[in-house]
mmCIF file of C-alpha atoms and ligand atoms in Angstrom:
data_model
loop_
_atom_site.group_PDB
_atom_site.id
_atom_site.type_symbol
_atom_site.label_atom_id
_atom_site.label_comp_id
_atom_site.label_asym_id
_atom_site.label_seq_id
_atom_site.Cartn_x
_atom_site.Cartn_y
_atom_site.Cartn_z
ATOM 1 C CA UNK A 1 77.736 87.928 109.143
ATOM 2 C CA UNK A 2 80.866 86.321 110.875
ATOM 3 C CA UNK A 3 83.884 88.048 112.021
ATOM 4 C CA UNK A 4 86.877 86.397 111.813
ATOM 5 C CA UNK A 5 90.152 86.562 113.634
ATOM 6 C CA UNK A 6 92.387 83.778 113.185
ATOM 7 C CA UNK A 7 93.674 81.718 109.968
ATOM 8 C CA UNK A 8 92.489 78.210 111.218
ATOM 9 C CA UNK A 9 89.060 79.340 112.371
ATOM 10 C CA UNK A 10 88.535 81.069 108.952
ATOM 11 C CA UNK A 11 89.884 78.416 106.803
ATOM 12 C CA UNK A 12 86.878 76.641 108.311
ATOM 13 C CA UNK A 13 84.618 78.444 107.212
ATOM 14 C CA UNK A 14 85.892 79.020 103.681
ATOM 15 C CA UNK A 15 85.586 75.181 103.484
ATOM 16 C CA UNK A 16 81.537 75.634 104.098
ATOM 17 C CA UNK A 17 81.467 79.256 101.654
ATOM 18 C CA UNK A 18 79.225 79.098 98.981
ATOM 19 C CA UNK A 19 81.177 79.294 95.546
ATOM 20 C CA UNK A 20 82.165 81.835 93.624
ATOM 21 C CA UNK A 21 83.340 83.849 96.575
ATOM 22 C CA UNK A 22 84.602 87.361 96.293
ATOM 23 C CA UNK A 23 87.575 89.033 98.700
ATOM 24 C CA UNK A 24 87.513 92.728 99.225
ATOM 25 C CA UNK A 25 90.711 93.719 101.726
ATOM 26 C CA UNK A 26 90.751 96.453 103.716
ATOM 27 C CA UNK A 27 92.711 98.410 106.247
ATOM 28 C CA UNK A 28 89.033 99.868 107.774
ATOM 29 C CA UNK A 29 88.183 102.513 108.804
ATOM 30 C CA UNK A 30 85.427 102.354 105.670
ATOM 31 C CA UNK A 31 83.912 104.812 103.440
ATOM 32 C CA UNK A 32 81.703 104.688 100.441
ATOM 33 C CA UNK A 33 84.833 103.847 98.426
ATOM 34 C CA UNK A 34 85.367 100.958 100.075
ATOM 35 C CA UNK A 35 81.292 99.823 100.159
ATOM 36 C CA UNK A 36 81.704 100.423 96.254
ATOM 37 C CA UNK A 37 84.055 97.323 95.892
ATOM 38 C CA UNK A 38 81.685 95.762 98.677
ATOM 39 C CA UNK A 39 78.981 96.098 96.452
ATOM 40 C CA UNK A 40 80.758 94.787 93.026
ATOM 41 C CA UNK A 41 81.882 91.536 95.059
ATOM 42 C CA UNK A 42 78.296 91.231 96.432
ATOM 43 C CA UNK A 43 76.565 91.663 93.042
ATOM 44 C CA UNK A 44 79.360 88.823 91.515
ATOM 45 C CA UNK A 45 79.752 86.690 93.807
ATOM 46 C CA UNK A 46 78.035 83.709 96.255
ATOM 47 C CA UNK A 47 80.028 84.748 99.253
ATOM 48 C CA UNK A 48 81.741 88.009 100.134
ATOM 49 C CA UNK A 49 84.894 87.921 102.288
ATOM 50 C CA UNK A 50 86.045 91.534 104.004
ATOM 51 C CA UNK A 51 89.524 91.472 105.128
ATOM 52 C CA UNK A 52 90.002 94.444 107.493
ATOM 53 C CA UNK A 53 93.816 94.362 108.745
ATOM 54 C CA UNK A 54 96.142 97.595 109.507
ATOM 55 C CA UNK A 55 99.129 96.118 107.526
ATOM 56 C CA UNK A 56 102.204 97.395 109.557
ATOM 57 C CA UNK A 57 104.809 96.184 106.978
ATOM 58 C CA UNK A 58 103.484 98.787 104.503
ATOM 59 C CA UNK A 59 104.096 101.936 106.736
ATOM 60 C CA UNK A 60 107.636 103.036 106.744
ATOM 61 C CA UNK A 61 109.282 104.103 110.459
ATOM 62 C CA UNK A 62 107.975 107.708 110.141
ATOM 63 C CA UNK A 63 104.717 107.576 108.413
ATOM 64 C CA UNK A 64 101.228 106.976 110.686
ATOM 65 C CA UNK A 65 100.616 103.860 111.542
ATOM 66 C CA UNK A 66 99.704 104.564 115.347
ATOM 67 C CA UNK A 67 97.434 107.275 114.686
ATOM 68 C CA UNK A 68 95.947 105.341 111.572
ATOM 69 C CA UNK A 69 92.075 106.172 112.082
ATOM 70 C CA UNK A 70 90.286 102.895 113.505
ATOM 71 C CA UNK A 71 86.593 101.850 114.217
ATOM 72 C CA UNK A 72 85.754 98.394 113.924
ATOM 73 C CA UNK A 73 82.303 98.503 115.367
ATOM 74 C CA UNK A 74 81.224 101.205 112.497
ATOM 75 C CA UNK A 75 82.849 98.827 109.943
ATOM 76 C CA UNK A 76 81.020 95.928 111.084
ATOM 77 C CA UNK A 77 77.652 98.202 111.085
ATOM 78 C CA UNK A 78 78.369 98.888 107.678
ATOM 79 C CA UNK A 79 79.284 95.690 106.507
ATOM 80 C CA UNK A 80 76.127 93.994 108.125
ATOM 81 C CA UNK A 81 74.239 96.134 106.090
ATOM 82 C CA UNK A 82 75.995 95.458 102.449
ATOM 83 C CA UNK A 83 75.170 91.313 102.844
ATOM 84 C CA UNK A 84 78.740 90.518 103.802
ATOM 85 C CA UNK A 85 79.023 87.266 104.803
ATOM 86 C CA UNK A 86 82.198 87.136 106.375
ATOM 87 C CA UNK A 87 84.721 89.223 108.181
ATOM 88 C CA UNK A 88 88.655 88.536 108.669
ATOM 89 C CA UNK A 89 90.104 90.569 111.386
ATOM 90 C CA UNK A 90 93.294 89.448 112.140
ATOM 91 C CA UNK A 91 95.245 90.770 114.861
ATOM 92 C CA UNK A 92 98.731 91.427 113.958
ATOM 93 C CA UNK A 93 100.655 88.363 115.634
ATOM 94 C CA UNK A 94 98.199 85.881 113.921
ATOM 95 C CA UNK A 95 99.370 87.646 110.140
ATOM 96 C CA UNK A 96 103.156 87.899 111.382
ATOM 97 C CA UNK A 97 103.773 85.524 114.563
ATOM 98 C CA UNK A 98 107.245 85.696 116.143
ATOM 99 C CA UNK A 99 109.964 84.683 113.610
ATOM 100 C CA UNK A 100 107.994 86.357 110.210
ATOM 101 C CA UNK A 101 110.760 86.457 107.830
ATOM 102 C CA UNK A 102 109.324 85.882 104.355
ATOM 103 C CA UNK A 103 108.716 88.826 102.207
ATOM 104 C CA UNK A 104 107.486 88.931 98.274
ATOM 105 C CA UNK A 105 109.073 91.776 96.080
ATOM 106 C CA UNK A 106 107.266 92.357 92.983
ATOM 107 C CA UNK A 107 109.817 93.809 90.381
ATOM 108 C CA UNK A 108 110.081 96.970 87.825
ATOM 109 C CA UNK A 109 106.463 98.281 88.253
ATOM 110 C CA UNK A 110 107.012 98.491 92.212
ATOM 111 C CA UNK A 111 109.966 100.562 91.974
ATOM 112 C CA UNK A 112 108.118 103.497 90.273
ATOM 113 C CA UNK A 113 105.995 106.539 91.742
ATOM 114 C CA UNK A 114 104.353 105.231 95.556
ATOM 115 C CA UNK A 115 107.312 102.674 95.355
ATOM 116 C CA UNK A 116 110.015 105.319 94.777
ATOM 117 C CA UNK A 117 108.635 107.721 97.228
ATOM 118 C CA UNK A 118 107.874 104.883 99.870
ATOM 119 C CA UNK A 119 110.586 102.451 99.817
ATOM 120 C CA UNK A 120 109.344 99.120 100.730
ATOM 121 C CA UNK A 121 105.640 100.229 101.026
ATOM 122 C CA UNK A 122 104.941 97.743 97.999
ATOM 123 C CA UNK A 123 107.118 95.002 99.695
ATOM 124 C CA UNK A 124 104.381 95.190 102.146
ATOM 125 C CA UNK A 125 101.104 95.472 100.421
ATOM 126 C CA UNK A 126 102.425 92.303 98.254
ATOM 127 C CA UNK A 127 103.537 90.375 101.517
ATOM 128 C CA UNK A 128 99.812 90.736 103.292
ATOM 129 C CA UNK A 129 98.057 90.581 99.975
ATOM 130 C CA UNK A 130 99.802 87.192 98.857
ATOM 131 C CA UNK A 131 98.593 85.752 102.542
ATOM 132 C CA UNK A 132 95.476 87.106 101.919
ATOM 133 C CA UNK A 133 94.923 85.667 98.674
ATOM 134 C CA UNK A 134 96.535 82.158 100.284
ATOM 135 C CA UNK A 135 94.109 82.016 103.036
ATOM 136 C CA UNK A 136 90.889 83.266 101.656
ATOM 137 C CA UNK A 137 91.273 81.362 98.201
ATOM 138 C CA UNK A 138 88.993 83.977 96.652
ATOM 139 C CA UNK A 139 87.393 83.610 92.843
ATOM 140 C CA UNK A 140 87.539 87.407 92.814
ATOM 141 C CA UNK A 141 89.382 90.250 94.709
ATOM 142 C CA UNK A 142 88.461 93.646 94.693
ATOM 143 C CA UNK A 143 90.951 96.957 94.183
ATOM 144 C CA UNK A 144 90.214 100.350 94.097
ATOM 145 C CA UNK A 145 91.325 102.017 90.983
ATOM 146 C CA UNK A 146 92.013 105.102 93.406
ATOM 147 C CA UNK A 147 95.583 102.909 94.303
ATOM 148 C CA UNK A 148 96.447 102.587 90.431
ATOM 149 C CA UNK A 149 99.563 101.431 90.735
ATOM 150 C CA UNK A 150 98.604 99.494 93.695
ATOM 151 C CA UNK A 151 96.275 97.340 91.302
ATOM 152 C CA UNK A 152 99.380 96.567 89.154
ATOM 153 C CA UNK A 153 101.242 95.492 91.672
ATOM 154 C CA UNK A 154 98.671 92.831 92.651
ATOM 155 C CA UNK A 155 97.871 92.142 89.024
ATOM 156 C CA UNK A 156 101.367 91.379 88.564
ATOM 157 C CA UNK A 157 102.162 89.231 92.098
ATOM 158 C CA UNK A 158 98.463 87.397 90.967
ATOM 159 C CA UNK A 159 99.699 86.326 87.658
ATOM 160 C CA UNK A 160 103.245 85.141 88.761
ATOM 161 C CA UNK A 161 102.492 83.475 91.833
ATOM 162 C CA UNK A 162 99.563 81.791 90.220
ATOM 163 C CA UNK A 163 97.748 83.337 93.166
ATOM 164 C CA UNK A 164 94.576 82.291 90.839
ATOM 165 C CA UNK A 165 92.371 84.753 91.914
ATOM 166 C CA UNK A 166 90.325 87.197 89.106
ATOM 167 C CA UNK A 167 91.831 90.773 90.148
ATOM 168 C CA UNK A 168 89.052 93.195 89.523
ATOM 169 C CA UNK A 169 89.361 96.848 89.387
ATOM 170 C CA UNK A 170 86.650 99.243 90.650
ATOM 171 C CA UNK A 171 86.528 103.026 89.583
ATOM 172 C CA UNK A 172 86.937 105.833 92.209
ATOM 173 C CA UNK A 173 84.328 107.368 94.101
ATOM 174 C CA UNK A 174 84.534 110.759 95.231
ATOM 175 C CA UNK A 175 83.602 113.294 97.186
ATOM 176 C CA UNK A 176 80.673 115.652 95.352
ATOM 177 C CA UNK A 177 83.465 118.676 94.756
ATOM 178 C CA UNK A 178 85.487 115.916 93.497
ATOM 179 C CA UNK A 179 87.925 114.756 96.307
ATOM 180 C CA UNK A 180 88.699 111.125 96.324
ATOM 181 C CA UNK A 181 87.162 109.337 99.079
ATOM 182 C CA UNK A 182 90.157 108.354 101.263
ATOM 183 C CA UNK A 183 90.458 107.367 104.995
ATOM 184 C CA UNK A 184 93.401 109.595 105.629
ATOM 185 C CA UNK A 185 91.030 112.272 104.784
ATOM 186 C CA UNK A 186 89.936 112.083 107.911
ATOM 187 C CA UNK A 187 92.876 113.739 109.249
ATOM 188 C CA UNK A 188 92.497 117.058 107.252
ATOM 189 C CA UNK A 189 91.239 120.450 108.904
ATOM 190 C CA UNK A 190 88.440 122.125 107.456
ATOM 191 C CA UNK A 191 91.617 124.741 105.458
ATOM 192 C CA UNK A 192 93.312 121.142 104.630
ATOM 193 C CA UNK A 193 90.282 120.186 103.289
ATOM 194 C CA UNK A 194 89.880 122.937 100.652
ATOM 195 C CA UNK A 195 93.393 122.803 100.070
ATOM 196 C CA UNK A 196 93.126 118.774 98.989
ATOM 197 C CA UNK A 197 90.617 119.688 95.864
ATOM 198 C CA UNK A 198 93.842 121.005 94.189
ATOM 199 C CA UNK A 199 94.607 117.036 93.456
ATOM 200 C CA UNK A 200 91.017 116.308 91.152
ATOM 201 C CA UNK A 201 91.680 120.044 89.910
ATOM 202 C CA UNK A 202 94.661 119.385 88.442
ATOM 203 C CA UNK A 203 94.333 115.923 87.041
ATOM 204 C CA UNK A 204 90.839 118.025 85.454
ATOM 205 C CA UNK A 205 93.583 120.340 83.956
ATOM 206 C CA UNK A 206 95.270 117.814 82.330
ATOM 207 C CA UNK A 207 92.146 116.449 81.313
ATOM 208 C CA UNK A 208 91.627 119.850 79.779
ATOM 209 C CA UNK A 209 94.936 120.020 78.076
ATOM 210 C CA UNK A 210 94.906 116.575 76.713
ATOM 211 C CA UNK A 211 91.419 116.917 74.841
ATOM 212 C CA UNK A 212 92.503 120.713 73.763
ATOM 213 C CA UNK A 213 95.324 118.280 71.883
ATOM 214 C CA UNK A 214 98.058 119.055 74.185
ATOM 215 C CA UNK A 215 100.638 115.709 73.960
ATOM 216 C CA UNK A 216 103.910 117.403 75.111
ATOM 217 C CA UNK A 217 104.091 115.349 78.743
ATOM 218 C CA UNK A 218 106.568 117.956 80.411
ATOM 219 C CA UNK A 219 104.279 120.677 79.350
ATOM 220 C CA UNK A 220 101.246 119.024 81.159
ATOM 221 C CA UNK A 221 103.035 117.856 84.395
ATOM 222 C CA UNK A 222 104.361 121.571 84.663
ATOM 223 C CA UNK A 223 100.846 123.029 84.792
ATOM 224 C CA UNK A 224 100.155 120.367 87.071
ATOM 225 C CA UNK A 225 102.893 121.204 89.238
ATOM 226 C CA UNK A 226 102.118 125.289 89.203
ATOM 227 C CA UNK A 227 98.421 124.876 89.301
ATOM 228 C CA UNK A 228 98.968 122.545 92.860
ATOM 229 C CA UNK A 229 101.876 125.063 94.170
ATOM 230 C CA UNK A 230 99.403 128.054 93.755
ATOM 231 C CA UNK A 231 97.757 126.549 97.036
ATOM 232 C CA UNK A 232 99.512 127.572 99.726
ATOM 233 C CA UNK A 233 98.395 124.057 101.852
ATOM 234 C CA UNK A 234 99.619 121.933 99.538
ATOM 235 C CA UNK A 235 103.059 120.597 98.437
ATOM 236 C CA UNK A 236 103.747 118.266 95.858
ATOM 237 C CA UNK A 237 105.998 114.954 96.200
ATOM 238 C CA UNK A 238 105.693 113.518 92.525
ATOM 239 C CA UNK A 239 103.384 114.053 89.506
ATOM 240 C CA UNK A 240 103.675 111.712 86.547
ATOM 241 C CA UNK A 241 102.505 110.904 83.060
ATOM 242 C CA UNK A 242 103.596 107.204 82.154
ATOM 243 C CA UNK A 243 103.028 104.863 80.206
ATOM 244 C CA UNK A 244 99.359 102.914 81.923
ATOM 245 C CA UNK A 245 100.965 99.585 81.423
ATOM 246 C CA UNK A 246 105.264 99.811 82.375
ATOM 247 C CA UNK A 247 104.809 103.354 84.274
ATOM 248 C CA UNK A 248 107.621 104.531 82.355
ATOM 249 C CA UNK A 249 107.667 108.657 82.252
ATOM 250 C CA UNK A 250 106.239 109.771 78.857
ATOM 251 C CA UNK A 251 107.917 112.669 76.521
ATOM 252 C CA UNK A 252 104.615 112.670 74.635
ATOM 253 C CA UNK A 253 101.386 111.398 75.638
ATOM 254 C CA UNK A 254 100.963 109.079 72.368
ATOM 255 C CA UNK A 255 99.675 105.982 74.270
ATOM 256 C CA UNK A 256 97.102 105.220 77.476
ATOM 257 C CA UNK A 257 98.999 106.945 80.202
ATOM 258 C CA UNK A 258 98.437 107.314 83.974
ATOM 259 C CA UNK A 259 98.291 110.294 85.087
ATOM 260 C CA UNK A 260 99.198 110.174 89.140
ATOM 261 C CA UNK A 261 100.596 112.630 91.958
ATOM 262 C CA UNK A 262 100.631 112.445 95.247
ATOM 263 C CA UNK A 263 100.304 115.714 97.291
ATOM 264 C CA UNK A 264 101.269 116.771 101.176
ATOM 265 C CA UNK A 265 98.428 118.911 102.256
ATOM 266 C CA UNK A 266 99.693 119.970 106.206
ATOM 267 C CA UNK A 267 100.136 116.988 107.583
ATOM 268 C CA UNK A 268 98.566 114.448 105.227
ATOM 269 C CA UNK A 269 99.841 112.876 102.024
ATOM 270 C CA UNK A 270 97.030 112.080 99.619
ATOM 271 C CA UNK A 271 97.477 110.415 96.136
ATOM 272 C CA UNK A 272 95.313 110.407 93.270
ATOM 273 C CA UNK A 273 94.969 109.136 89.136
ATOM 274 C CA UNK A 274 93.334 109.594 86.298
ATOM 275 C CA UNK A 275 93.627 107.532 82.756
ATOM 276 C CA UNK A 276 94.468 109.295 79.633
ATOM 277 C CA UNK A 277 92.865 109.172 77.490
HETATM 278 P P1 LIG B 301 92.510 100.856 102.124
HETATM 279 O O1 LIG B 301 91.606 100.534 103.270
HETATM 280 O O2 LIG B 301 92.850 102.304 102.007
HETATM 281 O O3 LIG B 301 93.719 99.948 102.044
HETATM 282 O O4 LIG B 301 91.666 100.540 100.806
HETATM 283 C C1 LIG B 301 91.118 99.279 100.595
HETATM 284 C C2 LIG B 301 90.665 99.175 99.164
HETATM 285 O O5 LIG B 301 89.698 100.182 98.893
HETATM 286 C C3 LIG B 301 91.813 99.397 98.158
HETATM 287 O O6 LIG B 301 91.661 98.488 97.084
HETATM 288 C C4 LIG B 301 91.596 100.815 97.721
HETATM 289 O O7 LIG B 301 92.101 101.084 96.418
HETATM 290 C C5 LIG B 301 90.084 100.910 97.740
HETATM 291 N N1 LIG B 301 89.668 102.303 97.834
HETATM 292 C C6 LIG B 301 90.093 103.235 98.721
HETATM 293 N N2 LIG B 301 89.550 104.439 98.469
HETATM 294 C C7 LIG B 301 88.759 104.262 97.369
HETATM 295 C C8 LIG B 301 87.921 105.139 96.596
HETATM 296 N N3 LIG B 301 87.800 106.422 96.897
HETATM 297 N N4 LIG B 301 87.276 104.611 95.544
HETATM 298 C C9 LIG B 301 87.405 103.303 95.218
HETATM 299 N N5 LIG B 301 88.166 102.436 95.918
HETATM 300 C C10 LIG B 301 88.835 102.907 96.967
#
């Protein structure tokens, strides 16, 4: 395995890659969620690229990019051990050098849910994930279905930059009570901790409502919403039922819909989805 740090020396090396090669980015820090779309690109492809890069442009002012939880010699242990092949590691100067000033907005579909509640968080993700796709050239690139709306996004900036890349979606692996595997869940205390199952519990609720023929979307949401303010550690920013394809808010659940929230337990803001039906 090869680690990476700057564009020219890896664009070398792409030139020598064995074909189809597969692109997995990452911000580190990796769990089994991340060694899940490790292992797709491995099983798919001739080469697998890891991309591990803190993207600063996709943290607003006051959310935690300093404290964001780090280990690159763990990752590389772990990475050694899937088959990767190579490693990009950028440091932040070599991915926006002095003068940066070119952004990508993706339209409509960024604007809703993590895009309404983070302004310009998607402004980011696109940005770094359009270099990415520039530099590394991949066949395939690798999302976690965990960042639903994330995977849009992407989808969406793929297919109208002709990015050319095959954007493949891997399910969400979680935690044995049913937490999604996250690297901000590093941050919660062991009372944080319990209080973060209320997220699976109430997308299981609307599970539950949905096959007991519930379709009024207000009605679901609202259960949602009590079910998560029952637990004293945890506070709700937004939870949705739209439409899976324009994330428009749904009256009645009569179509695939994404079912999302994203929840402040203490300190820590955790998100998580489920698809309906
Ligand atoms: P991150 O390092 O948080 O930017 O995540 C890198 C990639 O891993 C993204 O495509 C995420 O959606 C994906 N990912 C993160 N957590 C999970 C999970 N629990 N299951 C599946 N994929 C995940």
């Amino acid at each position: 395995m090869k680690v990476i740090e700057t564009i020219d020396a890896f664009r070398d090396a792409r030139r020598r890659a064995a074909e189809p090669l597969g692109l997995v980015p990452t911000m580190g820090y990796l769990h089994e969620g991340h060694l899940a779309l490790v292992r797709h690109a491995r099983a798919e492809n001739a080469s697998v690229v890891v991309s591990i890069f803190v993207n600063p442009t996709q943290f607003a002012p006051t959310e935690d990019l300093a404290t964001y939880p780090r280990d690159m010699e763990g990752d590389l242990e772990k990475l050694e051990r899937e088959g990767v092949d190579l490693v990009f590691a950028p440091d932040r100067d070599e991915v926006y050098p002095m003068g940066f000033d070119t952004h990508v907005d993706v339209g409509e579909i960024a604007n809703r849910l993590e895009g309404q509640h983070r302004p310009g968080h998607f402004r980011g993700v696109a940005t770094v994930v359009c270099k990415l796709l520039t530099i590394v050239r991949p066949d395939r690139a690798y999302f976690g279905q965990k960042d639903a709306q994330q995977c849009m996004v992407i989808r969406k900036l793929n297919a109208d930059l002709n990015l050319g890349a095959e954007i493949e979606v891997v399910p969400t692996v979680r935690d044995p009570d049913g937490l999604a595997l996250s690297s901000r869940n590093a941050y919660l205390k062991p009372e944080e901790r319990a209080a973060s199952l209320t997220l699976s519990r109430s997308l299981c609720l609307a599970r539950k409502m949905y096959d007991g023929g519930v379709r009024d979307a207000d009605d679901i949401r609202s259960q949602m919403r009590n079910l998560i303010e029952s637990e004293p550690g945890a506070r709700p920013d937004y939870v949705s039922i739209a439409d899976a394809r324009t994330l428009d808010e749904l009256d009645a659940v009569d179509r695939p819909a994404l079912v999302s929230l994203a929840v402040h337990v203490g300190s820590v803001r955790l998100i998580d989805n489920a698809l309906l039906p």
